[in-house]
Tab-separated table of C-alpha atoms in Angstrom:
chain	number	residue	atom	x	y	z
K	1025	MET	CA	-74.298	-6.211	-35.009
K	1026	TRP	CA	-72.864	-9.137	-36.974
K	1027	ALA	CA	-73.827	-7.389	-40.200
K	1028	THR	CA	-71.807	-4.348	-39.096
K	1029	VAL	CA	-68.794	-6.514	-38.233
K	1030	TRP	CA	-68.910	-8.323	-41.598
K	1031	PHE	CA	-69.278	-5.002	-43.392
K	1032	ALA	CA	-66.219	-3.589	-41.577
K	1033	LEU	CA	-64.210	-6.733	-42.343
K	1034	THR	CA	-65.211	-6.585	-46.001
K	1035	LEU	CA	-64.120	-2.940	-46.227
K	1036	ALA	CA	-60.818	-3.782	-44.504
K	1037	ILE	CA	-60.150	-6.654	-46.935
K	1038	ILE	CA	-60.989	-4.484	-49.937
K	1039	TYR	CA	-58.750	-1.670	-48.677
K	1040	TYR	CA	-55.902	-4.074	-47.860
K	1041	SER	CA	-56.181	-5.724	-51.287
K	1042	TYR	CA	-56.171	-2.303	-52.954
K	1043	TRP	CA	-53.147	-1.228	-50.923
K	1044	ILE	CA	-51.233	-4.456	-51.706
K	1045	ASN	CA	-52.031	-4.101	-55.411
K	1046	LYS	CA	-50.891	-0.485	-55.351
K	1047	TRP	CA	-47.643	-1.520	-53.613
K	1048	ARG	CA	-46.934	-4.273	-56.139
K	1049	ASN	CA	-47.807	-2.088	-59.128
K	1050	PRO	CA	-46.395	1.410	-58.596
K	1051	LYS	CA	-47.858	4.257	-60.587
K	1052	CYS	CA	-45.867	5.016	-63.720
K	1053	ASN	CA	-46.447	7.047	-66.880
K	1054	GLY	CA	-45.178	4.243	-69.061
K	1055	SER	CA	-43.766	0.746	-68.720
K	1056	LEU	CA	-41.687	-0.009	-65.631
K	1057	PRO	CA	-38.850	-2.533	-65.817
K	1058	PRO	CA	-39.977	-5.995	-64.617
K	1059	GLY	CA	-39.421	-7.017	-61.017
K	1060	SER	CA	-41.002	-7.474	-57.615
K	1061	MET	CA	-41.658	-4.928	-54.889
K	1062	GLY	CA	-41.464	-7.549	-52.151
K	1063	LEU	CA	-43.362	-7.289	-48.876
K	1064	PRO	CA	-45.216	-4.121	-47.881
K	1065	LEU	CA	-43.054	-1.549	-46.061
K	1066	ILE	CA	-39.818	-3.578	-45.995
K	1067	GLY	CA	-39.776	-4.539	-49.675
K	1068	GLU	CA	-36.955	-6.969	-50.508
K	1069	THR	CA	-34.531	-5.538	-47.953
K	1070	LEU	CA	-34.081	-8.769	-46.017
K	1071	GLN	CA	-33.084	-10.742	-49.134
K	1072	LEU	CA	-30.473	-8.094	-49.963
K	1073	LEU	CA	-28.978	-8.247	-46.464
K	1074	ILE	CA	-28.628	-12.048	-46.374
K	1075	PRO	CA	-24.844	-12.723	-46.365
K	1076	SER	CA	-23.242	-14.199	-49.471
K	1077	TYR	CA	-20.178	-16.392	-48.977
K	1078	SER	CA	-18.660	-15.820	-52.384
K	1079	LEU	CA	-16.931	-13.073	-54.371
K	1080	ASP	CA	-19.472	-13.637	-57.138
K	1081	LEU	CA	-22.458	-11.342	-57.646
K	1082	HIS	CA	-24.680	-11.256	-54.581
K	1083	PRO	CA	-27.480	-13.872	-54.983
K	1084	PHE	CA	-30.068	-11.090	-54.623
K	1085	ILE	CA	-28.750	-9.520	-57.829
K	1086	LYS	CA	-27.875	-12.730	-59.663
K	1087	LYS	CA	-31.278	-14.392	-59.199
K	1088	ARG	CA	-33.166	-11.332	-60.357
K	1089	ILE	CA	-30.987	-10.887	-63.429
K	1090	GLN	CA	-31.810	-14.479	-64.374
K	1091	ARG	CA	-35.525	-13.879	-63.736
K	1092	TYR	CA	-36.062	-10.347	-65.050
K	1093	GLY	CA	-33.047	-9.354	-67.133
K	1094	LEU	CA	-30.253	-6.840	-66.607
K	1095	ILE	CA	-32.571	-3.983	-65.615
K	1096	PHE	CA	-35.239	-4.629	-62.985
K	1097	ARG	CA	-37.191	-2.921	-60.234
K	1098	SER	CA	-37.320	-3.709	-56.545
K	1099	ASN	CA	-38.026	-2.083	-53.197
K	1100	VAL	CA	-35.293	-1.666	-50.594
K	1101	ALA	CA	-35.850	-0.180	-47.127
K	1102	GLY	CA	-39.325	0.943	-48.160
K	1103	ARG	CA	-38.132	2.761	-51.289
K	1104	PRO	CA	-38.851	1.711	-54.869
K	1105	ILE	CA	-35.608	1.375	-56.797
K	1106	ILE	CA	-34.320	0.523	-60.274
K	1107	ILE	CA	-31.365	-1.881	-60.248
K	1108	SER	CA	-29.187	-2.222	-63.344
K	1109	ALA	CA	-26.414	-4.617	-64.346
K	1110	ASP	CA	-26.693	-3.446	-67.972
K	1111	PRO	CA	-23.269	-2.001	-69.007
K	1112	GLU	CA	-24.728	0.392	-71.597
K	1113	PHE	CA	-27.420	1.717	-69.268
K	1114	ASN	CA	-24.911	2.089	-66.433
K	1115	ARG	CA	-22.512	4.130	-68.571
K	1116	TYR	CA	-25.475	6.242	-69.705
K	1117	ILE	CA	-26.563	6.902	-66.110
K	1118	ILE	CA	-23.068	7.839	-64.926
K	1119	ASN	CA	-22.669	10.286	-67.814
K	1120	GLN	CA	-26.106	11.852	-67.297
K	1121	GLU	CA	-25.490	13.223	-63.808
K	1122	GLY	CA	-26.813	16.745	-63.539
K	1123	ASN	CA	-29.084	16.202	-66.523
K	1124	LEU	CA	-31.289	13.147	-65.909
K	1125	VAL	CA	-29.941	11.909	-62.581
K	1126	GLU	CA	-28.421	13.247	-59.373
K	1127	MET	CA	-26.363	11.830	-56.520
K	1128	TRP	CA	-28.337	9.850	-53.956
K	1129	TYR	CA	-27.489	8.146	-50.665
K	1130	LEU	CA	-29.123	5.574	-48.426
K	1131	ASP	CA	-30.986	7.132	-45.503
K	1132	THR	CA	-28.004	6.660	-43.206
K	1133	PHE	CA	-25.744	8.770	-45.397
K	1134	SER	CA	-28.511	11.196	-46.359
K	1135	LYS	CA	-29.054	12.127	-42.725
K	1136	LEU	CA	-25.346	12.318	-42.122
K	1137	PHE	CA	-24.424	14.531	-45.065
K	1138	SER	CA	-27.650	16.451	-45.697
K	1139	GLN	CA	-27.391	20.209	-45.356
K	1140	ASP	CA	-29.909	22.960	-44.845
K	1141	GLY	CA	-30.001	25.584	-47.512
K	1142	GLU	CA	-27.976	25.412	-50.683
K	1143	ILE	CA	-25.205	22.962	-49.764
K	1144	ARG	CA	-26.200	19.353	-50.398
K	1145	THR	CA	-24.147	16.368	-51.378
K	1146	ASN	CA	-26.530	15.480	-54.193
K	1147	ALA	CA	-26.167	18.915	-55.765
K	1148	ILE	CA	-23.553	19.550	-58.417
K	1149	GLY	CA	-22.088	22.927	-57.666
K	1150	LEU	CA	-19.692	24.844	-55.529
K	1151	ALA	CA	-19.711	22.479	-52.549
K	1152	HIS	CA	-18.829	19.370	-54.563
K	1153	LYS	CA	-16.191	21.173	-56.619
K	1154	TYR	CA	-14.686	22.675	-53.490
K	1155	ALA	CA	-14.539	19.382	-51.560
K	1156	ARG	CA	-12.982	17.578	-54.530
K	1157	SER	CA	-10.425	20.332	-55.098
K	1158	LEU	CA	-9.537	20.405	-51.383
K	1159	PHE	CA	-8.987	16.638	-51.268
K	1160	LEU	CA	-6.885	16.579	-54.447
K	1161	ASN	CA	-4.818	19.460	-53.128
K	1162	HIS	CA	-3.821	17.464	-50.044
K	1163	PHE	CA	-4.081	13.842	-51.224
K	1164	GLY	CA	-3.720	14.003	-55.015
K	1165	SER	CA	-0.820	13.007	-57.253
K	1166	GLU	CA	1.264	16.125	-56.611
K	1167	SER	CA	1.070	15.743	-52.833
K	1168	LEU	CA	1.829	12.032	-53.126
K	1169	LYS	CA	4.853	12.774	-55.282
K	1170	GLU	CA	6.178	15.644	-53.146
K	1171	LYS	CA	5.650	14.400	-49.579
K	1172	LEU	CA	3.021	11.730	-48.873
K	1173	LEU	CA	4.724	8.668	-50.380
K	1174	PRO	CA	7.719	8.668	-47.977
K	1175	GLU	CA	5.422	9.489	-45.047
K	1176	MET	CA	3.215	6.550	-46.006
K	1177	GLU	CA	6.229	4.246	-46.074
K	1178	LYS	CA	7.370	5.355	-42.604
K	1179	THR	CA	3.886	4.846	-41.152
K	1180	ILE	CA	3.451	1.448	-42.802
K	1181	ASN	CA	6.910	0.237	-41.752
K	1182	ARG	CA	6.269	1.321	-38.155
K	1183	THR	CA	2.851	-0.363	-38.178
K	1184	LEU	CA	4.169	-3.659	-39.557
K	1185	CYS	CA	6.940	-3.645	-36.951
K	1186	GLN	CA	4.242	-3.292	-34.296
K	1187	TRP	CA	2.280	-6.146	-35.866
K	1188	SER	CA	5.384	-8.361	-35.810
K	1189	ASN	CA	5.899	-7.714	-32.090
K	1190	HIS	CA	2.386	-8.734	-31.133
K	1191	ALA	CA	0.233	-11.812	-31.122
K	1192	PRO	CA	-1.681	-12.524	-34.346
K	1193	VAL	CA	-3.516	-9.429	-35.567
K	1194	GLU	CA	-6.980	-9.195	-37.057
K	1195	VAL	CA	-6.152	-7.606	-40.411
K	1196	LYS	CA	-9.341	-5.655	-41.116
K	1197	HIS	CA	-9.364	-3.819	-37.800
K	1198	ALA	CA	-5.591	-3.259	-37.667
K	1199	ALA	CA	-5.478	-2.019	-41.283
K	1200	SER	CA	-8.495	0.242	-40.664
K	1201	LEU	CA	-6.742	1.856	-37.725
K	1202	MET	CA	-3.535	2.358	-39.750
K	1203	ALA	CA	-5.323	3.965	-42.714
K	1204	LEU	CA	-7.580	6.057	-40.471
K	1205	ASN	CA	-4.699	7.414	-38.399
K	1206	PHE	CA	-2.601	8.310	-41.440
K	1207	THR	CA	-5.505	10.101	-43.135
K	1208	ALA	CA	-6.444	11.927	-39.913
K	1209	LYS	CA	-2.852	13.090	-39.503
K	1210	GLN	CA	-2.921	14.633	-42.977
K	1211	ALA	CA	-6.463	15.973	-42.593
K	1212	PHE	CA	-6.134	17.717	-39.236
K	1213	GLY	CA	-2.829	16.711	-37.679
K	1214	TYR	CA	-4.272	14.355	-35.112
K	1215	ASP	CA	-3.493	10.790	-34.048
K	1216	LEU	CA	-6.907	9.255	-33.512
K	1217	SER	CA	-7.694	7.263	-30.410
K	1218	LEU	CA	-8.804	3.630	-30.429
K	1219	ASN	CA	-12.287	4.723	-29.306
K	1220	ILE	CA	-12.822	6.715	-32.500
K	1221	SER	CA	-11.799	3.682	-34.542
K	1222	LYS	CA	-14.378	1.614	-32.653
K	1223	SER	CA	-16.977	4.274	-33.396
K	1224	PHE	CA	-16.260	3.980	-37.125
K	1225	THR	CA	-16.590	0.191	-36.849
K	1226	GLY	CA	-19.946	0.576	-35.106
K	1227	PHE	CA	-21.103	3.088	-37.684
K	1228	LEU	CA	-20.219	0.775	-40.571
K	1229	LYS	CA	-22.140	-2.174	-39.080
K	1230	GLY	CA	-25.362	-0.184	-39.127
K	1231	PHE	CA	-24.938	2.004	-42.158
K	1232	MET	CA	-26.407	-0.597	-44.534
K	1233	SER	CA	-29.138	-1.628	-42.091
K	1234	PHE	CA	-32.875	-0.993	-42.313
K	1235	PRO	CA	-33.375	2.694	-41.317
K	1236	LEU	CA	-35.413	1.991	-38.173
K	1237	ASN	CA	-34.146	4.416	-35.550
K	1238	LEU	CA	-35.330	2.630	-32.392
K	1239	PRO	CA	-33.200	1.693	-29.365
K	1240	GLY	CA	-31.595	-1.713	-29.854
K	1241	THR	CA	-31.543	-1.596	-33.665
K	1242	ALA	CA	-28.326	-1.538	-35.722
K	1243	TYR	CA	-29.422	1.721	-37.310
K	1244	HIS	CA	-29.913	3.394	-33.907
K	1245	LYS	CA	-26.455	2.262	-32.808
K	1246	CYS	CA	-25.067	3.589	-36.082
K	1247	MET	CA	-26.570	7.019	-35.418
K	1248	GLU	CA	-25.177	7.043	-31.879
K	1249	GLU	CA	-21.669	6.268	-33.109
K	1250	GLN	CA	-21.997	8.890	-35.825
K	1251	LYS	CA	-22.912	11.507	-33.201
K	1252	LYS	CA	-19.796	10.665	-31.145
K	1253	MET	CA	-17.554	11.124	-34.155
K	1254	MET	CA	-19.240	14.326	-35.303
K	1255	ASP	CA	-18.916	15.808	-31.784
K	1256	PHE	CA	-15.222	14.905	-31.819
K	1257	LEU	CA	-14.682	16.621	-35.178
K	1258	ARG	CA	-16.693	19.692	-34.116
K	1259	GLN	CA	-14.404	20.024	-31.121
K	1260	GLU	CA	-11.354	19.928	-33.408
K	1261	LEU	CA	-12.871	22.635	-35.597
K	1262	GLU	CA	-13.809	24.807	-32.610
K	1263	GLU	CA	-10.223	24.663	-31.328
K	1264	ARG	CA	-8.951	25.848	-34.701
K	1265	LEU	CA	-11.492	28.660	-34.855
K	1266	ALA	CA	-10.477	29.745	-31.358
K	1267	SER	CA	-6.870	30.237	-32.572
K	1268	PRO	CA	-7.282	32.455	-35.672
K	1269	ASN	CA	-3.622	33.535	-35.684
K	1270	LYS	CA	-2.315	30.002	-36.118
K	1271	HIS	CA	-2.069	28.704	-39.670
K	1272	TYR	CA	-2.067	25.001	-40.459
K	1273	LYS	CA	-1.206	23.427	-43.800
K	1274	ASP	CA	-3.558	20.469	-43.494
K	1275	VAL	CA	-7.092	19.977	-44.855
K	1276	LEU	CA	-8.796	21.521	-41.841
K	1277	GLY	CA	-6.413	24.471	-41.874
K	1278	GLN	CA	-7.236	25.296	-45.484
K	1279	ALA	CA	-10.981	24.863	-44.861
K	1280	VAL	CA	-10.841	27.253	-41.873
K	1281	ASP	CA	-9.004	29.846	-43.966
K	1282	ASP	CA	-11.524	29.424	-46.783
K	1283	LEU	CA	-14.423	29.839	-44.352
K	1284	LYS	CA	-13.780	33.567	-44.486
K	1285	LYS	CA	-13.638	33.661	-48.293
K	1286	GLU	CA	-16.264	31.193	-49.539
K	1287	LYS	CA	-19.827	32.203	-48.719
K	1288	PHE	CA	-21.245	28.699	-49.217
K	1289	LEU	CA	-18.947	27.151	-46.579
K	1290	THR	CA	-20.308	26.531	-43.081
K	1291	PRO	CA	-18.649	24.983	-40.009
K	1292	GLU	CA	-21.104	22.064	-40.169
K	1293	PHE	CA	-20.248	21.364	-43.799
K	1294	ILE	CA	-16.538	21.298	-42.924
K	1295	VAL	CA	-17.203	18.785	-40.124
K	1296	LYS	CA	-19.200	16.506	-42.423
K	1297	MET	CA	-16.596	16.787	-45.155
K	1298	LEU	CA	-13.888	15.705	-42.699
K	1299	PHE	CA	-15.999	12.741	-41.670
K	1300	GLY	CA	-16.393	11.718	-45.315
K	1301	VAL	CA	-12.619	11.801	-45.845
K	1302	LEU	CA	-11.990	9.641	-42.757
K	1303	PHE	CA	-14.766	7.159	-43.512
K	1304	ALA	CA	-13.597	6.591	-47.092
K	1305	SER	CA	-10.055	5.710	-46.030
K	1306	PHE	CA	-11.220	3.671	-43.031
K	1307	GLU	CA	-13.349	1.224	-44.993
K	1308	SER	CA	-12.127	0.925	-48.568
K	1309	ILE	CA	-8.375	0.576	-48.010
K	1310	SER	CA	-8.720	-1.906	-45.151
K	1311	ALA	CA	-11.228	-4.128	-46.978
K	1312	VAL	CA	-9.020	-4.379	-50.082
K	1313	MET	CA	-5.957	-5.032	-47.936
K	1314	THR	CA	-7.687	-7.849	-46.047
K	1315	LEU	CA	-8.895	-9.530	-49.225
K	1316	ALA	CA	-5.396	-9.229	-50.698
K	1317	PHE	CA	-3.905	-11.130	-47.738
K	1318	LYS	CA	-6.451	-13.891	-48.285
K	1319	LEU	CA	-5.874	-14.148	-52.043
K	1320	LEU	CA	-2.084	-13.901	-51.903
K	1321	SER	CA	-1.971	-16.660	-49.270
K	1322	GLU	CA	-4.006	-18.886	-51.586
K	1323	HIS	CA	-1.894	-18.115	-54.697
K	1324	PRO	CA	1.827	-18.581	-53.952
K	1325	LEU	CA	2.902	-17.951	-57.582
K	1326	VAL	CA	1.330	-14.482	-57.455
K	1327	LEU	CA	3.073	-13.763	-54.166
K	1328	GLN	CA	6.358	-15.015	-55.605
K	1329	GLU	CA	6.224	-12.584	-58.529
K	1330	LEU	CA	5.080	-9.748	-56.253
K	1331	VAL	CA	8.106	-10.312	-53.990
K	1332	ALA	CA	10.472	-10.545	-56.973
K	1333	GLU	CA	9.276	-7.262	-58.491
K	1334	ASN	CA	9.596	-5.329	-55.249
K	1335	ASP	CA	12.977	-6.859	-54.421
K	1336	ARG	CA	14.219	-5.609	-57.821
K	1337	ILE	CA	13.353	-2.071	-56.768
K	1338	LEU	CA	15.787	-2.335	-53.865
K	1339	LYS	CA	18.474	-4.082	-55.939
K	1340	ASN	CA	18.302	-1.435	-58.675
K	1341	ARG	CA	19.045	1.425	-56.310
K	1342	LYS	CA	22.583	2.825	-56.584
K	1343	ASP	CA	23.148	2.391	-52.875
K	1344	ARG	CA	21.671	-1.000	-52.014
K	1345	HIS	CA	22.253	-0.414	-48.317
K	1346	SER	CA	20.373	2.872	-48.384
K	1347	THR	CA	17.265	3.274	-46.259
K	1348	SER	CA	15.779	5.746	-48.751
K	1349	SER	CA	12.036	5.689	-49.287
K	1350	LEU	CA	10.100	4.499	-52.320
K	1351	THR	CA	10.259	7.211	-54.983
K	1352	TRP	CA	7.422	8.258	-57.260
K	1353	ASP	CA	9.178	6.753	-60.304
K	1354	GLU	CA	9.727	3.470	-58.433
K	1355	TYR	CA	6.064	3.451	-57.370
K	1356	LYS	CA	4.896	3.963	-60.960
K	1357	SER	CA	7.229	1.193	-62.190
K	1358	LEU	CA	5.608	-1.479	-59.976
K	1359	THR	CA	3.648	-2.931	-62.896
K	1360	PHE	CA	2.783	-6.308	-61.402
K	1361	THR	CA	1.992	-4.792	-58.004
K	1362	HIS	CA	-0.567	-2.533	-59.682
K	1363	GLN	CA	-1.988	-5.537	-61.546
K	1364	VAL	CA	-2.420	-7.355	-58.232
K	1365	ILE	CA	-4.182	-4.321	-56.738
K	1366	ASN	CA	-6.451	-4.007	-59.786
K	1367	GLU	CA	-7.371	-7.683	-59.558
K	1368	VAL	CA	-8.182	-7.439	-55.844
K	1369	LEU	CA	-10.272	-4.307	-56.485
K	1370	ARG	CA	-12.097	-6.061	-59.340
K	1371	MET	CA	-12.921	-9.165	-57.317
K	1372	GLY	CA	-13.556	-7.382	-54.024
K	1373	ASN	CA	-16.128	-4.874	-55.244
K	1374	VAL	CA	-15.958	-3.107	-51.876
K	1375	ALA	CA	-18.780	-0.831	-53.024
K	1376	PRO	CA	-21.041	-3.224	-54.990
K	1377	GLY	CA	-22.958	-0.407	-56.612
K	1378	LEU	CA	-23.335	3.337	-57.167
K	1379	LEU	CA	-26.542	5.153	-56.279
K	1380	ARG	CA	-28.228	7.874	-58.321
K	1381	ARG	CA	-31.772	9.252	-58.433
K	1382	ALA	CA	-33.833	10.127	-61.494
K	1383	MET	CA	-34.552	13.871	-61.584
K	1384	LYS	CA	-37.468	13.356	-63.982
K	1385	ASP	CA	-39.176	10.606	-65.972
K	1386	PHE	CA	-37.088	9.309	-68.855
K	1387	GLU	CA	-37.190	6.393	-71.289
K	1388	TYR	CA	-34.546	3.740	-71.914
K	1389	LYS	CA	-34.912	0.642	-74.105
K	1390	GLY	CA	-38.696	0.805	-73.836
K	1391	TYR	CA	-38.710	1.185	-70.047
K	1392	THR	CA	-39.794	4.257	-68.136
K	1393	ILE	CA	-37.559	5.306	-65.232
K	1394	PRO	CA	-39.838	7.369	-62.954
K	1395	GLY	CA	-38.625	10.689	-61.602
K	1396	GLY	CA	-37.674	10.489	-57.934
K	1397	TRP	CA	-36.783	6.775	-58.044
K	1398	PRO	CA	-33.276	5.778	-56.936
K	1399	ILE	CA	-31.150	3.840	-59.433
K	1400	MET	CA	-28.503	1.352	-58.328
K	1401	VAL	CA	-25.701	0.919	-60.861
K	1402	VAL	CA	-24.295	-2.549	-60.122
K	1403	THR	CA	-20.571	-2.095	-60.808
K	1404	SER	CA	-19.833	-5.624	-59.571
K	1405	ALA	CA	-21.744	-7.029	-62.562
K	1406	ARG	CA	-19.310	-5.300	-64.896
K	1407	HIS	CA	-16.308	-6.610	-62.944
K	1408	MET	CA	-17.641	-10.166	-63.060
K	1409	ASN	CA	-18.591	-10.127	-66.742
K	1410	PRO	CA	-17.082	-13.290	-68.362
K	1411	ASP	CA	-17.178	-11.602	-71.765
K	1412	VAL	CA	-14.565	-9.123	-70.513
K	1413	TYR	CA	-12.766	-11.067	-67.780
K	1414	GLU	CA	-12.206	-14.723	-68.611
K	1415	ASP	CA	-12.994	-16.930	-65.586
K	1416	PRO	CA	-13.918	-13.861	-63.514
K	1417	LEU	CA	-13.901	-15.733	-60.185
K	1418	VAL	CA	-10.252	-16.761	-60.676
K	1419	PHE	CA	-7.622	-14.512	-59.078
K	1420	ASN	CA	-5.365	-13.810	-62.053
K	1421	PRO	CA	-3.348	-10.539	-61.972
K	1422	TRP	CA	-1.666	-11.494	-65.275
K	1423	ARG	CA	-4.965	-10.934	-67.095
K	1424	TRP	CA	-4.312	-7.166	-66.948
K	1425	LYS	CA	-1.425	-7.524	-69.419
K	1426	LYS	CA	-3.903	-8.460	-72.152
K	1427	LEU	CA	-6.518	-5.766	-71.459
K	1428	ASP	CA	-6.227	-2.563	-73.477
K	1429	SER	CA	-6.827	0.869	-71.944
K	1430	TYR	CA	-10.221	1.317	-73.636
K	1431	THR	CA	-11.569	-1.997	-72.304
K	1432	ILE	CA	-10.314	-1.132	-68.825
K	1433	SER	CA	-11.842	2.359	-68.872
K	1434	CYS	CA	-15.233	0.939	-69.886
K	1435	ASN	CA	-15.276	-2.091	-67.623
K	1436	PHE	CA	-13.249	-1.285	-64.517
K	1437	THR	CA	-14.792	1.248	-62.151
K	1438	PRO	CA	-13.775	0.456	-58.550
K	1439	PHE	CA	-13.711	4.185	-57.777
K	1440	GLY	CA	-16.947	5.151	-59.502
K	1441	GLY	CA	-17.169	7.096	-62.716
K	1442	GLY	CA	-18.208	10.288	-64.411
K	1443	ILE	CA	-17.903	13.577	-62.542
K	1444	ARG	CA	-18.284	11.698	-59.259
K	1445	GLN	CA	-15.234	9.485	-59.697
K	1446	CYS	CA	-13.529	9.192	-56.324
K	1447	ALA	CA	-10.912	11.895	-55.821
K	1448	GLY	CA	-9.029	9.478	-53.576
K	1449	ALA	CA	-8.378	6.855	-56.263
K	1450	GLU	CA	-4.642	7.564	-56.664
K	1451	TYR	CA	-4.215	8.012	-52.916
K	1452	SER	CA	-5.805	4.624	-52.201
K	1453	LYS	CA	-3.751	2.841	-54.856
K	1454	ALA	CA	-0.546	4.487	-53.638
K	1455	PHE	CA	-1.260	3.486	-50.036
K	1456	LEU	CA	-1.923	-0.118	-51.065
K	1457	ALA	CA	1.120	-0.349	-53.345
K	1458	THR	CA	3.392	1.141	-50.671
K	1459	PHE	CA	1.971	-1.218	-48.064
K	1460	PHE	CA	2.694	-4.305	-50.176
K	1461	HIS	CA	6.133	-2.983	-51.119
K	1462	VAL	CA	7.118	-2.709	-47.446
K	1463	LEU	CA	5.355	-5.956	-46.528
K	1464	VAL	CA	7.016	-8.246	-49.069
K	1465	THR	CA	10.513	-6.688	-48.917
K	1466	LYS	CA	10.819	-6.560	-45.122
K	1467	PHE	CA	8.299	-9.007	-43.664
K	1468	THR	CA	6.618	-12.384	-44.088
K	1469	TRP	CA	3.341	-13.620	-42.674
K	1470	THR	CA	1.393	-16.768	-41.974
K	1471	ASN	CA	-2.363	-17.129	-41.857
K	1472	ILE	CA	-3.658	-18.102	-38.438
K	1473	LYS	CA	-7.417	-18.043	-38.815
K	1474	GLY	CA	-10.298	-16.872	-40.954
K	1475	GLY	CA	-10.673	-15.627	-44.467
K	1476	GLU	CA	-14.306	-16.567	-45.091
K	1477	ILE	CA	-16.152	-14.090	-47.303
K	1478	ALA	CA	-19.421	-12.772	-45.870
K	1479	ARG	CA	-20.800	-10.063	-48.175
K	1480	SER	CA	-24.060	-8.441	-47.056
K	1481	PRO	CA	-23.813	-6.675	-49.528
K	1482	ILE	CA	-20.647	-4.826	-48.397
K	1483	LEU	CA	-17.520	-6.992	-48.441
K	1484	GLY	CA	-16.957	-8.662	-45.062
K	1485	PHE	CA	-14.900	-11.488	-43.620
K	1486	GLY	CA	-17.014	-13.361	-41.096
K	1487	ASP	CA	-14.935	-13.801	-37.933
K	1488	GLY	CA	-12.066	-11.854	-39.482
K	1489	VAL	CA	-8.682	-12.707	-40.989
K	1490	ARG	CA	-5.905	-13.228	-38.428
K	1491	ILE	CA	-2.232	-13.334	-39.389
K	1492	LYS	CA	1.159	-13.526	-37.684
K	1493	VAL	CA	3.725	-11.126	-39.135
K	1494	CYS	CA	7.477	-11.726	-38.834
K	1495	GLU	CA	10.470	-9.682	-39.978
K	1496	ARG	CA	12.126	-11.030	-43.090
K	1497	HIS	CA	15.755	-12.160	-42.750
């Protein structure tokens, strides 16, 4: 009996050792980049999710660059992955989409946006082109110039008046609600309820979590909140479909009209596309806005020049007592305001990396990138490169005066790059610039509490940033 037990234990040890060795040394038809695969099943996920209290590169990335170099391998959420902070390799990857690499999402987004049949978010084709064209049609430069800019200013002015009449506000949540409501109004003519905003907050908390869909986990809560929002959007779509004789000029209205013309469109794709539009505005704009409040409060000289530039806009108008809105030419002339926004985007790195997946094995600098492996392009490494940005951890909007357009195009990618560059880039920058124009010309604020950075790895602010807004006299 004891001989049988020892034999079974020996087999178990041999099998376990074999399995561990296989985990640590993945099969590859060539030479993998150096790195560690971490613990079985969970990989190095926990190290990546440990909060960092700095705007510098996340320690997970920084330590491994020091140990392995700019290109290394790891395992996150049970998936082997190549992580790159190499500028040349990153540019190569972005430009090779559709040839060597394809779009890829974490499991949370994959389950949210995946489609049966032909339409998939990681496929380059009709769906992607259509969604991009639809967004640019309603949120691009022409729409901003013709109608959105004055509507933004009205919404922002009304929101800041509300902030000034209340107790201190928590910036991230209040800004999220403002951006979400404005985008929803343009997308399907609806003022969102507070409950939907809370659902987006709950979704965001779990979207970077370990994909373990069990009751009580952050991922499970994330999926529950996602279901609430998708049901809400399906209801909006169903109401439109039930009124075929009514024609709306918003995003949903155009999508419903196109449903009859474009064979690849489905009601479910429209719902998921709407969610993507809302989620993008909810998170990115509010995170940048919150960080800007923190940095401007800490750098009074920057705030002083920002106020002076925007005050000049009002003084240069023919009728100084006019209540006219910010024009497109005035918006484009806000040079320093745009430099401030660029600097906040550079330091904030709201999305610390872009995700792609190798479509087949390929070689780069002696390394083999296996087909099927995800690749994380670490954009934050480029934004914190001291060879490009002197003293990269210093908030210095004036640095953008010295940077030429070529250097900026190669080293500043807050909205992604290649054919997947965010269609909402101009919309986001216009919303931020308009917000700060209204803020500094009509209001003042004082910091009440918070401001601690807590990146994990998405930009966060610990207990939040609370401010008291007052009308400027």
